[in-house]
Backbone as JSON, one array per atom type, in Angstrom:
{
  "sequence": "XXXXXXXXXXXXXXXXXXXXXXXXXXXXXXXXXXXXXXXXXXXXXXXXXXXXXXXXXXXXXXXXXXXXXXXXXXXXXXXXXXXXXXXXXXXXXXXXXXXXXXXXXXXXXXXXXXXXXXXXXXXXXXXXXXXXXXXXXXXXXXXXXXXXXXXXXXXXXXXXXXXXXXXXXXXXXXXXXXXXXXXXXXXXXXXXXXXXXXXXXXXXXXXXXXXXXXXXXXXXXXXX",
  "N": [[30.77, 35.51, 19.2], [29.28, 34.28, 16.36], [30.67, 32.16, 13.79], [30.29, 31.57, 10.4], [30.59, 29.43, 7.66], [30.41, 29.53, 4.18], [30.34, 27.59, 1.41], [30.47, 27.54, -1.94], [30.55, 27.46, -5.42], [28.98, 29.0, -6.98], [28.76, 32.2, -7.23], [26.74, 34.14, -7.17], [24.55, 32.87, -5.89], [25.83, 32.33, -3.49], [26.29, 34.93, -2.48], [23.67, 35.74, -2.15], [22.89, 34.11, -0.03], [24.67, 34.98, 1.93], [23.76, 37.65, 2.24], [21.14, 37.2, 3.12], [21.58, 35.95, 5.6], [23.08, 37.9, 7.03], [21.18, 39.89, 7.09], [19.5, 38.86, 8.97], [21.15, 38.78, 11.21], [23.52, 40.99, 11.77], [25.88, 40.75, 13.11], [27.11, 38.33, 12.71], [29.96, 36.51, 11.66], [30.97, 35.99, 8.45], [32.43, 33.57, 6.39], [33.7, 32.91, 3.2], [33.94, 30.54, 0.53], [35.11, 29.31, -2.59], [35.3, 26.68, -3.28], [35.71, 23.25, -2.11], [38.34, 22.87, -1.23], [39.29, 25.45, -0.48], [37.46, 25.86, 1.57], [38.1, 23.84, 3.44], [40.71, 24.63, 4.13], [40.15, 27.08, 5.34], [38.73, 26.18, 7.57], [40.7, 24.88, 8.96], [42.06, 26.94, 10.12], [40.19, 28.38, 11.54], [37.66, 27.89, 13.83], [34.38, 26.85, 13.1], [30.92, 27.68, 13.47], [28.78, 26.95, 11.96], [28.41, 25.31, 8.89], [27.78, 25.79, 5.5], [27.26, 24.21, 2.53], [27.65, 23.51, -0.97], [27.35, 20.59, -3.07], [28.47, 19.95, -5.63], [31.39, 21.25, -6.67], [34.3, 22.94, -7.99], [37.77, 21.74, -8.09], [37.96, 20.71, -5.17], [35.32, 18.83, -4.07], [32.06, 19.18, -2.44], [31.69, 16.73, -1.25], [34.21, 15.92, -0.31], [34.55, 17.88, 1.6], [32.46, 17.24, 3.38], [33.42, 14.76, 4.28], [35.72, 15.63, 5.58], [34.59, 17.2, 7.63], [33.22, 15.18, 9.01], [35.35, 13.74, 10.04], [36.95, 15.59, 11.48], [35.45, 17.64, 12.61], [32.9, 16.8, 13.79], [30.78, 17.71, 15.34], [29.95, 20.1, 14.35], [27.32, 21.92, 13.01], [25.84, 21.41, 9.76], [24.68, 22.57, 6.67], [23.59, 21.2, 3.72], [23.58, 21.76, 0.31], [21.94, 20.52, -2.44], [21.28, 19.06, -5.68], [19.91, 16.75, -6.0], [17.71, 15.49, -4.86], [16.59, 14.64, -1.8], [14.96, 13.24, -0.01], [15.0, 10.81, 1.49], [17.4, 11.11, 2.9], [16.87, 13.41, 4.41], [15.01, 12.42, 6.18], [16.55, 10.85, 7.77], [18.58, 12.28, 9.01], [20.15, 13.81, 11.89], [18.6, 16.69, 12.96], [19.86, 18.8, 14.29], [22.42, 18.76, 13.41], [22.92, 18.0, 10.68], [21.49, 19.16, 7.72], [19.6, 18.96, 4.74], [19.18, 20.69, 1.7], [17.28, 21.08, -1.1], [17.93, 22.2, -4.41], [16.0, 24.54, -6.4], [17.04, 26.81, -3.84], [15.54, 28.59, -1.08], [16.82, 31.4, 0.03], [16.14, 33.05, 2.18], [14.59, 31.39, 3.89], [16.52, 29.48, 4.49], [18.31, 31.1, 5.91], [16.78, 31.74, 8.19], [16.62, 29.19, 9.34], [19.32, 28.86, 9.85], [19.75, 30.8, 11.85], [18.24, 29.67, 13.9], [19.63, 27.3, 14.42], [22.13, 28.3, 15.18], [21.5, 29.61, 17.53], [20.77, 27.65, 19.24], [21.49, 25.74, 22.11], [24.02, 23.38, 22.35], [25.33, 20.21, 23.32], [28.73, 20.18, 23.9], [30.15, 17.86, 23.7], [28.84, 16.3, 21.97], [28.63, 13.86, 19.46], [28.4, 13.84, 16.12], [27.83, 14.19, 12.74], [27.65, 12.98, 9.34], [26.22, 9.87, 8.66], [27.83, 6.89, 7.43], [26.31, 5.27, 5.47], [24.56, 7.22, 4.45], [26.32, 9.12, 3.5], [27.48, 7.64, 1.43], [25.24, 7.42, -0.15], [24.81, 10.12, -0.89], [27.18, 10.54, -2.35], [26.71, 8.74, -4.42], [24.43, 9.86, -5.64], [25.63, 12.12, -6.58], [26.93, 11.05, -8.66], [29.52, 10.08, -8.41], [32.82, 8.87, -9.1], [34.77, 7.03, -7.24], [36.89, 6.08, -4.44], [36.17, 4.88, -1.31], [37.53, 4.79, 1.84], [37.17, 2.98, 4.71], [37.26, 2.88, 8.19], [37.29, 1.46, 11.45], [37.9, 1.12, 14.88], [38.83, -2.06, 16.03], [37.79, -3.44, 13.93], [38.36, -4.8, 10.65], [39.84, -2.79, 8.03], [37.99, -1.32, 5.3], [37.28, -1.01, 1.82], [35.26, 0.82, -0.35], [33.97, 0.94, -3.6], [32.98, 3.21, -5.97], [31.52, 3.78, -9.12], [30.71, 6.07, -11.43], [28.59, 6.74, -9.8], [27.52, 4.3, -9.08], [27.68, 1.64, -6.79], [30.11, -0.6, -7.11], [31.9, -2.46, -6.11], [33.34, -3.9, -3.14], [35.66, -4.37, -0.52], [36.6, -6.11, 2.32], [38.64, -7.31, 4.59], [38.56, -10.76, 4.33], [36.26, -10.76, 2.91], [34.2, -9.91, 0.11], [32.47, -7.83, -2.22], [28.87, -7.64, -2.03], [28.43, -8.53, 0.63], [30.65, -7.51, 2.02], [30.24, -4.77, 1.6], [27.78, -4.29, 2.91], [28.46, -5.02, 5.5], [30.44, -3.11, 6.11], [28.99, -0.67, 5.86], [27.26, -0.98, 7.91], [28.61, -0.6, 10.23], [28.82, 0.93, 13.45], [30.0, 3.51, 14.08], [31.97, 4.54, 12.09], [35.11, 5.84, 10.76], [35.74, 7.63, 7.75], [37.15, 8.2, 4.51], [37.43, 9.89, 1.37], [38.57, 9.35, -1.89], [38.93, 10.48, -5.12], [38.45, 8.63, -8.1], [39.5, 5.34, -9.23], [41.29, 2.31, -8.4], [43.22, 0.48, -10.84], [42.6, -2.23, -10.91], [40.01, -2.81, -10.15], [37.0, -4.58, -10.3], [33.58, -5.2, -11.25], [31.66, -6.56, -8.73], [29.34, -6.3, -7.43], [25.97, -6.36, -8.01], [23.49, -5.77, -7.1], [21.19, -3.1, -6.74], [22.12, 0.05, -5.27], [20.2, 1.32, -3.65], [18.7, -0.82, -2.68], [20.62, -2.18, -1.18], [21.08, -0.23, 0.77], [18.65, -0.24, 2.08], [18.8, -2.7, 3.34], [20.94, -2.23, 5.05], [19.8, -0.2, 6.6], [17.86, -1.65, 7.95], [19.51, -3.18, 9.56], [20.51, -1.19, 11.29], [18.11, -0.47, 12.51], [17.59, -2.64, 14.1], [19.41, -2.48, 16.11]],
  "CA": [[30.36, 35.92, 17.84], [29.26, 33.07, 15.53], [31.37, 32.13, 12.51], [29.58, 30.73, 9.43], [31.31, 29.2, 6.41], [29.56, 29.24, 3.02], [31.17, 27.07, 0.32], [29.67, 27.37, -3.15], [31.21, 28.14, -6.54], [28.0, 29.91, -7.57], [28.95, 33.42, -6.46], [25.46, 34.84, -7.01], [23.82, 32.19, -4.83], [26.58, 32.52, -2.24], [26.04, 36.28, -1.99], [22.28, 35.77, -1.68], [22.86, 33.49, 1.29], [25.36, 35.91, 2.84], [22.88, 38.79, 2.49], [20.0, 36.75, 3.92], [22.04, 35.69, 6.97], [23.44, 39.16, 7.68], [19.93, 40.61, 7.35], [18.98, 38.31, 10.21], [22.06, 39.14, 12.3], [24.69, 41.62, 11.15], [27.07, 40.45, 13.9], [27.69, 37.03, 12.34], [31.14, 36.58, 10.8], [30.79, 35.1, 7.31], [33.61, 33.17, 5.63], [33.27, 32.4, 1.9], [34.87, 29.69, -0.21], [34.65, 28.94, -3.93], [35.38, 25.23, -3.45], [35.97, 22.52, -0.88], [39.72, 23.07, -0.78], [39.32, 26.7, 0.26], [36.67, 25.69, 2.79], [38.88, 23.04, 4.4], [41.81, 25.46, 4.61], [39.58, 28.05, 6.28], [38.36, 25.49, 8.8], [41.93, 24.54, 9.69], [42.51, 28.11, 10.84], [39.12, 29.03, 12.28], [36.53, 27.02, 14.2], [33.11, 27.34, 12.57], [29.7, 27.33, 14.2], [27.87, 26.41, 10.97], [28.95, 25.2, 7.53], [26.78, 25.66, 4.43], [28.06, 23.8, 1.37], [27.13, 22.83, -2.14], [28.05, 19.32, -3.32], [29.28, 20.06, -6.85], [32.28, 22.41, -6.7], [35.58, 22.59, -8.63], [38.95, 21.4, -7.27], [37.55, 19.76, -4.13], [33.86, 18.91, -4.01], [31.43, 19.15, -1.14], [31.86, 15.4, -0.65], [35.45, 15.95, 0.46], [34.31, 18.73, 2.76], [31.67, 16.45, 4.32], [34.3, 13.77, 4.89], [36.58, 16.37, 6.5], [33.77, 17.53, 8.79], [32.93, 13.96, 9.76], [36.56, 13.3, 10.72], [37.63, 16.57, 12.32], [34.52, 18.57, 13.27], [31.6, 16.13, 13.65], [29.72, 18.38, 16.09], [29.61, 21.37, 13.7], [26.14, 21.79, 12.14], [26.14, 21.59, 8.34], [23.58, 22.6, 5.71], [24.09, 20.7, 2.44], [22.76, 22.16, -0.81], [22.11, 19.53, -3.5], [20.28, 19.04, -6.76], [19.73, 15.32, -6.24], [16.53, 14.91, -4.22], [17.17, 14.1, -0.57], [13.88, 12.92, 0.93], [15.43, 9.77, 2.42], [18.43, 11.66, 3.76], [16.26, 14.33, 5.35], [14.31, 11.66, 7.21], [17.51, 10.11, 8.58], [19.61, 13.12, 9.58], [19.87, 14.56, 13.11], [18.39, 18.05, 12.46], [20.76, 19.76, 14.92], [23.77, 18.64, 12.86], [22.95, 17.94, 9.21], [20.23, 19.4, 7.02], [19.74, 18.97, 3.28], [18.32, 21.64, 1.0], [17.25, 20.84, -2.54], [17.87, 23.37, -5.29], [16.47, 25.88, -6.02], [16.81, 27.06, -2.42], [15.03, 29.88, -0.63], [17.88, 31.89, 0.91], [15.54, 33.58, 3.4], [14.23, 30.28, 4.77], [17.77, 28.9, 4.97], [18.85, 32.01, 6.92], [16.0, 31.56, 9.42], [17.07, 27.93, 9.92], [20.67, 29.09, 10.36], [19.63, 31.5, 13.13], [17.73, 28.73, 14.9], [20.71, 26.37, 14.76], [23.19, 29.03, 15.88], [21.04, 30.03, 18.85], [20.46, 26.48, 20.06], [22.56, 25.23, 22.94], [24.33, 21.97, 22.06], [26.35, 19.57, 24.15], [30.0, 20.22, 23.15], [30.67, 16.51, 23.54], [28.01, 15.58, 21.01], [29.31, 13.32, 18.27], [27.41, 13.75, 15.05], [28.38, 13.88, 11.42], [26.78, 12.22, 8.44], [26.51, 8.44, 8.73], [28.43, 6.36, 6.21], [25.35, 4.92, 4.4], [24.01, 8.43, 3.83], [27.4, 9.7, 2.72], [27.56, 6.85, 0.19], [24.07, 7.79, -0.95], [25.08, 11.43, -1.48], [28.21, 10.34, -3.37], [26.09, 8.07, -5.55], [23.58, 10.83, -6.32], [26.53, 13.03, -7.28], [27.52, 10.25, -9.75], [30.96, 10.08, -8.17], [33.7, 7.72, -9.29], [35.62, 7.29, -6.08], [37.22, 5.03, -3.49], [35.93, 5.25, 0.09], [38.27, 3.97, 2.79], [36.37, 2.96, 5.93], [37.97, 2.26, 9.31], [36.75, 1.55, 12.81], [38.72, 0.33, 15.8], [38.31, -3.39, 16.3], [37.28, -4.03, 12.69], [39.3, -4.64, 9.54], [39.49, -1.69, 7.12], [37.2, -1.68, 4.12], [37.24, -0.06, 0.71], [34.06, 0.81, -1.17], [34.32, 1.49, -4.9], [31.87, 3.77, -6.72], [31.83, 4.15, -10.5], [29.58, 6.79, -11.99], [27.48, 6.74, -8.85], [27.1, 2.94, -8.75], [28.58, 0.88, -5.93], [30.42, -1.77, -7.94], [32.74, -3.45, -5.43], [33.75, -3.6, -1.77], [36.6, -5.36, 0.01], [36.79, -5.98, 3.76], [39.32, -8.54, 5.02], [38.41, -11.85, 3.36], [34.96, -10.63, 2.26], [34.19, -9.03, -1.05], [31.16, -7.68, -2.83], [27.75, -7.14, -1.26], [28.6, -8.82, 2.06], [31.61, -6.55, 2.55], [29.63, -3.44, 1.59], [26.76, -4.23, 3.97], [29.16, -5.06, 6.78], [31.09, -1.81, 6.34], [28.0, 0.4, 6.06], [26.51, -1.26, 9.14], [29.43, -0.26, 11.39], [28.09, 1.96, 14.2], [30.58, 4.87, 14.06], [33.26, 4.45, 11.39], [35.73, 6.97, 10.08], [35.85, 7.35, 6.33], [37.78, 9.2, 3.66], [37.09, 9.68, -0.04], [39.55, 9.71, -2.92], [38.27, 10.36, -6.41], [39.14, 7.7, -8.97], [39.51, 3.92, -8.83], [42.46, 1.54, -8.81], [43.03, -0.15, -12.14], [42.22, -3.64, -10.84], [38.67, -2.97, -9.6], [36.0, -5.16, -11.18], [32.25, -5.22, -10.65], [31.2, -7.76, -8.03], [28.04, -5.97, -6.84], [24.94, -6.11, -9.02], [22.28, -5.28, -6.42], [21.14, -1.63, -6.7], [22.51, 0.63, -3.99], [19.01, 1.59, -2.83], [18.33, -2.06, -2.0], [21.64, -2.42, -0.15], [20.87, 0.72, 1.85], [17.5, -0.71, 2.87], [19.3, -3.78, 4.19], [21.74, -1.59, 6.1], [18.87, 0.5, 7.48], [17.26, -2.67, 8.79], [20.52, -3.53, 10.56], [20.52, -0.13, 12.28], [16.86, -0.48, 13.24], [17.61, -3.76, 15.04], [20.34, -2.2, 17.22]],
  "C": [[30.41, 34.69, 16.91], [30.04, 33.25, 14.22], [30.66, 31.13, 11.59], [30.41, 30.65, 8.15], [30.32, 28.84, 5.32], [30.47, 28.83, 1.88], [30.28, 26.77, -0.88], [30.36, 28.12, -4.28], [30.27, 29.05, -7.3], [28.02, 31.2, -6.75], [27.64, 34.16, -6.2], [24.65, 34.21, -5.88], [24.5, 32.41, -3.48], [26.28, 33.89, -1.63], [24.6, 36.44, -1.51], [22.18, 35.21, -0.28], [23.53, 34.4, 2.32], [24.42, 37.06, 3.23], [21.71, 38.38, 3.39], [20.39, 36.52, 5.37], [22.36, 37.0, 7.69], [22.21, 40.04, 7.9], [19.3, 40.14, 8.66], [19.82, 38.74, 11.41], [23.36, 39.67, 11.71], [25.98, 41.3, 11.9], [27.73, 39.12, 13.57], [28.87, 37.24, 11.4], [30.99, 35.54, 9.69], [32.13, 34.84, 6.64], [33.12, 32.54, 4.33], [34.36, 31.59, 1.23], [34.27, 29.32, -1.55], [34.61, 27.43, -4.14], [35.73, 24.59, -2.12], [37.37, 22.7, -0.34], [39.85, 24.35, 0.04], [38.59, 26.56, 1.58], [37.45, 24.92, 3.85], [40.03, 23.86, 4.97], [41.32, 26.51, 5.6], [39.26, 27.4, 7.62], [39.58, 25.07, 9.61], [42.43, 25.71, 10.53], [41.47, 28.77, 11.71], [38.0, 28.02, 12.57], [35.24, 27.65, 13.7], [31.95, 26.87, 13.44], [28.63, 26.75, 13.28], [28.59, 26.39, 9.62], [27.78, 25.01, 6.57], [27.55, 25.34, 3.16], [27.23, 23.21, 0.25], [27.88, 21.51, -2.28], [28.98, 19.45, -4.52], [30.07, 21.37, -6.83], [33.58, 21.99, -7.37], [36.67, 22.31, -7.6], [38.61, 20.31, -6.25], [36.06, 19.92, -3.91], [33.37, 18.96, -2.57], [31.52, 17.79, -0.47], [33.12, 15.35, 0.21], [35.28, 16.8, 1.72], [33.48, 17.99, 3.81], [32.52, 15.41, 5.04], [35.23, 14.44, 5.9], [35.81, 16.71, 7.78], [33.52, 16.3, 9.65], [34.13, 13.54, 10.59], [37.04, 14.29, 11.78], [36.69, 17.55, 13.04], [33.11, 17.99, 13.24], [30.46, 16.82, 14.4], [29.32, 19.71, 15.47], [28.39, 21.16, 12.8], [26.5, 22.1, 10.68], [24.84, 21.57, 7.54], [24.17, 22.21, 4.35], [23.1, 21.06, 1.34], [23.0, 21.18, -1.96], [21.05, 19.71, -4.57], [19.81, 17.62, -7.0], [18.47, 14.72, -5.62], [16.95, 14.15, -2.98], [16.12, 13.69, 0.45], [14.33, 11.87, 1.95], [16.45, 10.33, 3.41], [17.83, 12.59, 4.8], [15.58, 13.58, 6.48], [15.27, 10.99, 8.17], [18.44, 11.0, 9.39], [19.2, 13.71, 10.93], [19.78, 16.04, 12.78], [19.31, 19.08, 13.11], [22.12, 19.77, 14.25], [23.81, 18.7, 11.35], [21.55, 18.23, 8.67], [20.52, 19.47, 5.53], [18.72, 19.91, 2.67], [18.41, 21.38, -0.5], [17.21, 22.16, -3.3], [16.56, 23.37, -6.06], [16.11, 26.19, -4.57], [16.21, 28.45, -2.21], [16.03, 30.4, 0.41], [17.32, 32.43, 2.23], [15.19, 32.48, 4.38], [15.48, 29.62, 5.33], [18.37, 29.78, 6.07], [18.11, 31.88, 8.25], [16.43, 30.27, 10.12], [18.47, 28.08, 10.52], [20.62, 29.78, 11.71], [19.17, 30.55, 14.23], [18.83, 27.78, 15.36], [21.78, 27.08, 15.58], [22.78, 29.42, 17.3], [20.79, 28.86, 19.79], [21.68, 26.03, 20.84], [22.77, 23.74, 22.65], [25.4, 21.47, 23.0], [27.66, 19.57, 23.37], [30.61, 18.85, 22.94], [29.86, 15.68, 22.57], [28.84, 15.1, 19.83], [28.27, 13.12, 17.19], [28.06, 13.37, 13.74], [27.4, 13.05, 10.62], [27.19, 10.75, 8.48], [27.01, 7.94, 7.37], [27.4, 5.98, 5.15], [24.8, 6.15, 3.69], [25.07, 9.17, 3.04], [27.55, 8.96, 1.39], [26.41, 7.22, -0.73], [24.27, 9.14, -1.62], [26.11, 11.31, -2.6], [27.62, 9.69, -4.62], [25.21, 9.04, -6.34], [24.41, 11.86, -7.08], [27.26, 12.34, -8.43], [29.04, 10.22, -9.65], [31.6, 8.77, -8.6], [34.79, 7.89, -8.25], [35.86, 6.01, -5.28], [37.0, 5.56, -2.08], [36.68, 4.27, 0.98], [37.6, 4.11, 4.15], [37.16, 2.24, 7.03], [37.18, 2.44, 10.6], [37.55, 0.63, 13.7], [38.04, -1.0, 16.1], [37.76, -4.1, 15.09], [38.32, -3.87, 11.59], [38.89, -3.47, 8.66], [38.73, -2.21, 5.91], [37.36, -0.6, 3.07], [35.96, -0.29, -0.08], [34.38, 1.52, -2.47], [33.06, 1.92, -5.65], [32.33, 4.13, -8.12], [30.61, 4.79, -11.11], [28.36, 6.76, -11.11], [26.97, 5.36, -8.48], [28.14, 2.29, -7.85], [28.87, -0.45, -6.62], [31.23, -2.83, -7.21], [33.02, -2.97, -4.02], [34.65, -4.73, -1.3], [36.79, -5.07, 1.49], [37.34, -7.3, 4.27], [39.13, -9.61, 3.95], [37.05, -11.82, 2.66], [35.05, -9.67, 1.09], [32.77, -8.94, -1.59], [30.11, -7.18, -1.86], [27.92, -7.35, 0.23], [29.55, -7.83, 2.7], [31.0, -5.16, 2.63], [28.63, -3.29, 2.72], [27.43, -4.22, 5.33], [29.8, -3.71, 7.1], [30.07, -0.73, 6.65], [27.15, 0.19, 7.3], [27.34, -0.99, 10.39], [28.8, 0.93, 12.13], [28.68, 3.36, 14.09], [31.94, 4.85, 13.38], [33.81, 5.81, 10.99], [35.81, 6.62, 8.6], [36.51, 8.52, 5.62], [37.43, 8.87, 2.22], [38.22, 10.17, -0.92], [38.88, 9.49, -4.27], [39.12, 9.53, -7.36], [39.14, 6.29, -8.39], [40.86, 3.3, -9.19], [42.18, 0.8, -10.11], [42.52, -1.57, -12.09], [40.81, -3.87, -10.29], [37.73, -3.52, -10.66], [34.66, -5.19, -10.48], [31.97, -6.57, -10.01], [29.81, -7.55, -7.43], [27.06, -5.64, -7.97], [23.64, -5.6, -8.41], [22.3, -3.76, -6.4], [21.46, -1.09, -5.31], [21.31, 0.87, -3.09], [18.6, 0.35, -2.05], [19.34, -2.4, -0.9], [21.44, -1.5, 1.04], [19.67, 0.35, 2.7], [17.93, -1.82, 3.82], [20.1, -3.21, 5.35], [20.83, -0.89, 7.1], [18.19, -0.47, 8.43], [18.22, -3.12, 9.89], [20.57, -2.48, 11.67], [19.25, -0.17, 13.14], [16.82, -1.58, 14.31], [18.5, -3.49, 16.24], [19.72, -1.26, 18.23]]
}
């Protein structure tokens, strides 16, 4: 019996999605959360077959939930509801694992997609999750002020600093600024965590727009 988690503080939209999914299959178990904190706590006690989440939520945002999924449940498919325009992200995401839906959403179409994902056989050893460059892009579109801690075995840890959605600084070993940011976002399979807010000593060292940095990173991936 599939378990689906819907995290959205908009109760009306959440209930529309619940109704659309249960109309497709009344046997699906639906779990609801008003924010990312509730969603994470639910996932700690129950394995989910699909997560549907908004980005902007109180207490703990969808960004924290995405980071949690990437670290602890990377093979769980996730539908992300945003108001930020996600054409680039849609073109980059593995459709079996991550899909982006721009507001206003069509709950019926989302439910049909949910049925398709839930019925598809997936390799349980598949490692997915949202790649770090795309996570940074989502955080930037959400105008987050946050510190991203990036780690990967065999590489020094890195911190990326976002202020109001702009990537202003990055530190990785003895590198700082754009070089550190590009190096971190070019890692093949890093772990990352997000903490909202910045240390008091962070200063802007990056002036290149994030979109340009992401193009450079994308070129690095294309060469591998």
